[in-house]
């Protein structure tokens, strides 16, 4: 998935061998690189065209992925276009859930609250 220019000569050679051996892998690789480019460069306006290509002639798993993207096209396009991100919030939610799981059945809500607030302050 890395950009082609970052591959070592050995990796590039191996990738070429695999691509020559299987047309499905070649198509999947091309579509995956195109999708990675959409994500890296925030080209959400090209997403619908990528989905059409993937649904048309990609291997089945990639067609399924494209179908899921189509189901929430507006949100995915916004995520690939806008500079806003909920990543920080999601990180905090994940941290709170981890603390909660670690303390499950062992402590009260007050201790959980104290641990969460202590972490936010520190």
CSV table of N, CA, C and O in Angstrom, one decimal, residues 26-78:
chain,number,residue,atom,x,y,z
A,26,UNK,N,-3.5,-7.9,-9.6
A,26,UNK,CA,-3.1,-6.7,-10.3
A,26,UNK,C,-4.2,-5.6,-10.2
A,26,UNK,O,-4.0,-4.5,-9.9
A,27,UNK,N,-5.5,-6.0,-10.5
A,27,UNK,CA,-6.6,-5.1,-10.4
A,27,UNK,C,-6.8,-4.5,-9.0
A,27,UNK,O,-7.0,-3.4,-8.8
A,28,UNK,N,-6.8,-5.5,-8.1
A,28,UNK,CA,-7.0,-5.1,-6.7
A,28,UNK,C,-5.9,-4.1,-6.2
A,28,UNK,O,-6.2,-3.1,-5.5
A,29,UNK,N,-4.7,-4.4,-6.6
A,29,UNK,CA,-3.5,-3.5,-6.2
A,29,UNK,C,-3.7,-2.1,-6.8
A,29,UNK,O,-3.5,-1.1,-6.2
A,30,UNK,N,-4.1,-2.1,-8.1
A,30,UNK,CA,-4.3,-0.8,-8.8
A,30,UNK,C,-5.4,0.0,-8.1
A,30,UNK,O,-5.2,1.2,-7.8
A,31,UNK,N,-6.5,-0.6,-7.8
A,31,UNK,CA,-7.6,0.1,-7.1
A,31,UNK,C,-7.2,0.5,-5.7
A,31,UNK,O,-7.6,1.6,-5.2
A,32,UNK,N,-6.5,-0.4,-5.0
A,32,UNK,CA,-6.1,0.0,-3.6
A,32,UNK,C,-5.1,1.2,-3.6
A,32,UNK,O,-5.3,2.1,-2.8
A,33,UNK,N,-4.2,1.2,-4.6
A,33,UNK,CA,-3.3,2.4,-4.7
A,33,UNK,C,-4.1,3.7,-5.0
A,33,UNK,O,-3.8,4.7,-4.5
A,34,UNK,N,-5.1,3.5,-5.9
A,34,UNK,CA,-5.9,4.7,-6.3
A,34,UNK,C,-6.7,5.2,-5.1
A,34,UNK,O,-6.8,6.4,-4.8
A,35,UNK,N,-7.2,4.2,-4.3
A,35,UNK,CA,-8.0,4.6,-3.1
A,35,UNK,C,-7.1,5.3,-2.1
A,35,UNK,O,-7.4,6.3,-1.4
A,36,UNK,N,-5.9,4.7,-1.9
A,36,UNK,CA,-4.9,5.3,-1.0
A,36,UNK,C,-4.6,6.8,-1.4
A,36,UNK,O,-4.4,7.6,-0.5
A,37,UNK,N,-4.5,7.0,-2.7
A,37,UNK,CA,-4.2,8.3,-3.2
A,37,UNK,C,-5.4,9.3,-2.9
A,37,UNK,O,-5.2,10.4,-2.5
A,38,UNK,N,-6.6,8.8,-3.0
A,38,UNK,CA,-7.8,9.6,-2.6
A,38,UNK,C,-7.7,10.0,-1.2
A,38,UNK,O,-8.0,11.1,-0.8
A,39,UNK,N,-7.3,9.1,-0.3
A,39,UNK,CA,-7.2,9.3,1.1
A,39,UNK,C,-6.1,10.3,1.4
A,39,UNK,O,-6.3,11.3,2.1
A,40,UNK,N,-4.9,10.0,0.9
A,40,UNK,CA,-3.7,10.8,1.2
A,40,UNK,C,-3.9,12.3,0.8
A,40,UNK,O,-3.4,13.2,1.4
A,41,UNK,N,-4.5,12.4,-0.4
A,41,UNK,CA,-4.6,13.8,-1.0
A,41,UNK,C,-6.0,14.4,-0.9
A,41,UNK,O,-6.2,15.4,-1.6
A,42,UNK,N,-6.8,13.8,-0.1
A,42,UNK,CA,-8.2,14.3,0.2
A,42,UNK,C,-8.9,14.6,-1.2
A,42,UNK,O,-9.3,15.8,-1.4
A,43,UNK,N,-9.0,13.6,-2.0
A,43,UNK,CA,-9.7,13.8,-3.3
A,43,UNK,C,-11.1,13.1,-3.3
A,43,UNK,O,-11.4,12.3,-4.1
A,44,UNK,N,-11.9,13.6,-2.3
A,44,UNK,CA,-13.2,13.0,-2.2
A,44,UNK,C,-14.1,13.1,-3.4
A,44,UNK,O,-15.0,12.3,-3.7
A,45,UNK,N,-13.8,14.2,-4.2
A,45,UNK,CA,-14.6,14.4,-5.4
A,45,UNK,C,-14.4,13.3,-6.5
A,45,UNK,O,-15.2,13.1,-7.4
A,46,UNK,N,-13.4,12.5,-6.3
A,46,UNK,CA,-13.1,11.3,-7.2
A,46,UNK,C,-13.6,10.0,-6.7
A,46,UNK,O,-13.5,9.0,-7.4
A,47,UNK,N,-14.2,10.0,-5.5
A,47,UNK,CA,-14.7,8.8,-4.9
A,47,UNK,C,-15.7,8.0,-5.7
A,47,UNK,O,-15.6,6.8,-5.8
A,48,UNK,N,-16.7,8.7,-6.2
A,48,UNK,CA,-17.8,8.0,-6.9
A,48,UNK,C,-17.2,7.3,-8.1
A,48,UNK,O,-17.6,6.2,-8.4
A,49,UNK,N,-16.3,7.9,-8.8
A,49,UNK,CA,-15.7,7.3,-10.0
A,49,UNK,C,-14.9,6.0,-9.5
A,49,UNK,O,-15.0,5.0,-10.2
A,50,UNK,N,-14.2,6.1,-8.4
A,50,UNK,CA,-13.5,5.0,-7.9
A,50,UNK,C,-14.4,3.8,-7.6
A,50,UNK,O,-14.2,2.7,-7.9
A,51,UNK,N,-15.6,4.2,-6.9
A,51,UNK,CA,-16.5,3.1,-6.6
A,51,UNK,C,-17.1,2.5,-7.8
A,51,UNK,O,-17.2,1.2,-7.9
A,52,UNK,N,-17.4,3.2,-8.8
A,52,UNK,CA,-17.9,2.7,-10.1
A,52,UNK,C,-16.9,1.7,-10.7
A,52,UNK,O,-17.3,0.6,-11.1
A,53,UNK,N,-15.6,2.1,-10.7
A,53,UNK,CA,-14.6,1.2,-11.2
A,53,UNK,C,-14.5,-0.1,-10.4
A,53,UNK,O,-14.4,-1.2,-11.0
A,54,UNK,N,-14.5,0.0,-9.1
A,54,UNK,CA,-14.4,-1.1,-8.2
A,54,UNK,C,-15.6,-2.1,-8.4
A,54,UNK,O,-15.4,-3.3,-8.4
A,55,UNK,N,-16.8,-1.5,-8.5
A,55,UNK,CA,-18.0,-2.3,-8.6
A,55,UNK,C,-18.0,-3.0,-10.0
A,55,UNK,O,-18.6,-4.1,-10.1
A,56,UNK,N,-17.4,-2.4,-11.0
A,56,UNK,CA,-17.4,-3.0,-12.3
A,56,UNK,C,-16.6,-4.2,-12.5
A,56,UNK,O,-17.0,-5.2,-13.1
A,57,UNK,N,-15.3,-4.1,-12.2
A,57,UNK,CA,-14.4,-5.2,-12.5
A,57,UNK,C,-13.3,-5.5,-11.5
A,57,UNK,O,-12.3,-6.1,-11.8
A,58,UNK,N,-13.6,-5.3,-10.2
A,58,UNK,CA,-12.7,-5.6,-9.2
A,58,UNK,C,-13.0,-7.0,-8.6
A,58,UNK,O,-14.1,-7.5,-8.8
A,59,UNK,N,-12.1,-7.6,-7.9
A,59,UNK,CA,-12.4,-8.9,-7.2
A,59,UNK,C,-13.5,-8.7,-6.2
A,59,UNK,O,-13.7,-7.6,-5.7
A,60,UNK,N,-14.2,-9.7,-5.9
A,60,UNK,CA,-15.4,-9.7,-5.1
A,60,UNK,C,-15.2,-8.9,-3.7
A,60,UNK,O,-16.1,-8.1,-3.4
A,61,UNK,N,-14.2,-9.2,-3.0
A,61,UNK,CA,-14.0,-8.4,-1.7
A,61,UNK,C,-14.0,-6.9,-1.9
A,61,UNK,O,-14.5,-6.2,-1.1
A,62,UNK,N,-13.3,-6.5,-2.9
A,62,UNK,CA,-13.2,-5.1,-3.2
A,62,UNK,C,-14.5,-4.5,-3.7
A,62,UNK,O,-14.9,-3.4,-3.4
A,63,UNK,N,-15.3,-5.3,-4.4
A,63,UNK,CA,-16.6,-4.9,-4.8
A,63,UNK,C,-17.5,-4.6,-3.6
A,63,UNK,O,-18.3,-3.7,-3.5
A,64,UNK,N,-17.4,-5.5,-2.6
A,64,UNK,CA,-18.1,-5.4,-1.4
A,64,UNK,C,-17.7,-4.1,-0.6
A,64,UNK,O,-18.6,-3.4,-0.1
A,65,UNK,N,-16.4,-3.9,-0.6
A,65,UNK,CA,-15.9,-2.7,0.1
A,65,UNK,C,-16.5,-1.4,-0.6
A,65,UNK,O,-17.0,-0.5,0.1
A,66,UNK,N,-16.5,-1.4,-1.9
A,66,UNK,CA,-17.1,-0.3,-2.7
A,66,UNK,C,-18.5,-0.1,-2.4
A,66,UNK,O,-19.0,1.0,-2.3
A,67,UNK,N,-19.3,-1.2,-2.3
A,67,UNK,CA,-20.7,-1.2,-2.0
A,67,UNK,C,-20.9,-0.5,-0.6
A,67,UNK,O,-21.9,0.3,-0.4
A,68,UNK,N,-20.1,-0.9,0.4
A,68,UNK,CA,-20.3,-0.3,1.7
A,68,UNK,C,-20.0,1.2,1.7
A,68,UNK,O,-20.6,2.0,2.3
A,69,UNK,N,-19.0,1.6,0.9
A,69,UNK,CA,-18.7,3.0,0.7
A,69,UNK,C,-19.9,3.8,0.1
A,69,UNK,O,-20.2,4.9,0.5
A,70,UNK,N,-20.5,3.1,-0.9
A,70,UNK,CA,-21.7,3.8,-1.5
A,70,UNK,C,-22.8,4.0,-0.6
A,70,UNK,O,-23.6,4.9,-0.7
A,71,UNK,N,-23.0,3.0,0.4
A,71,UNK,CA,-24.1,3.1,1.3
A,71,UNK,C,-24.1,4.4,2.1
A,71,UNK,O,-25.1,4.9,2.5
A,72,UNK,N,-22.9,4.9,2.4
A,72,UNK,CA,-22.8,6.2,3.2
A,72,UNK,C,-21.9,7.1,2.4
A,72,UNK,O,-20.9,7.7,3.0
A,73,UNK,N,-22.2,7.3,1.2
A,73,UNK,CA,-21.4,8.1,0.3
A,73,UNK,C,-21.1,9.5,0.8
A,73,UNK,O,-20.0,10.0,0.7
A,74,UNK,N,-22.2,10.2,1.3
A,74,UNK,CA,-22.0,11.6,1.7
A,74,UNK,C,-21.0,11.7,2.8
A,74,UNK,O,-20.1,12.6,2.8
A,75,UNK,N,-21.1,10.8,3.8
A,75,UNK,CA,-20.1,10.9,5.0
A,75,UNK,C,-18.7,10.5,4.5
A,75,UNK,O,-17.7,11.2,4.9
A,76,UNK,N,-18.6,9.5,3.7
A,76,UNK,CA,-17.2,9.1,3.2
A,76,UNK,C,-16.6,10.2,2.4
A,76,UNK,O,-15.4,10.5,2.5
A,77,UNK,N,-17.4,10.8,1.5
A,77,UNK,CA,-16.9,11.9,0.6
A,77,UNK,C,-16.5,13.1,1.5
A,77,UNK,O,-15.4,13.6,1.3
A,78,UNK,N,-17.3,13.4,2.5
A,78,UNK,CA,-16.9,14.5,3.4
A,78,UNK,C,-15.6,14.1,4.2
A,78,UNK,O,-14.7,15.0,4.3
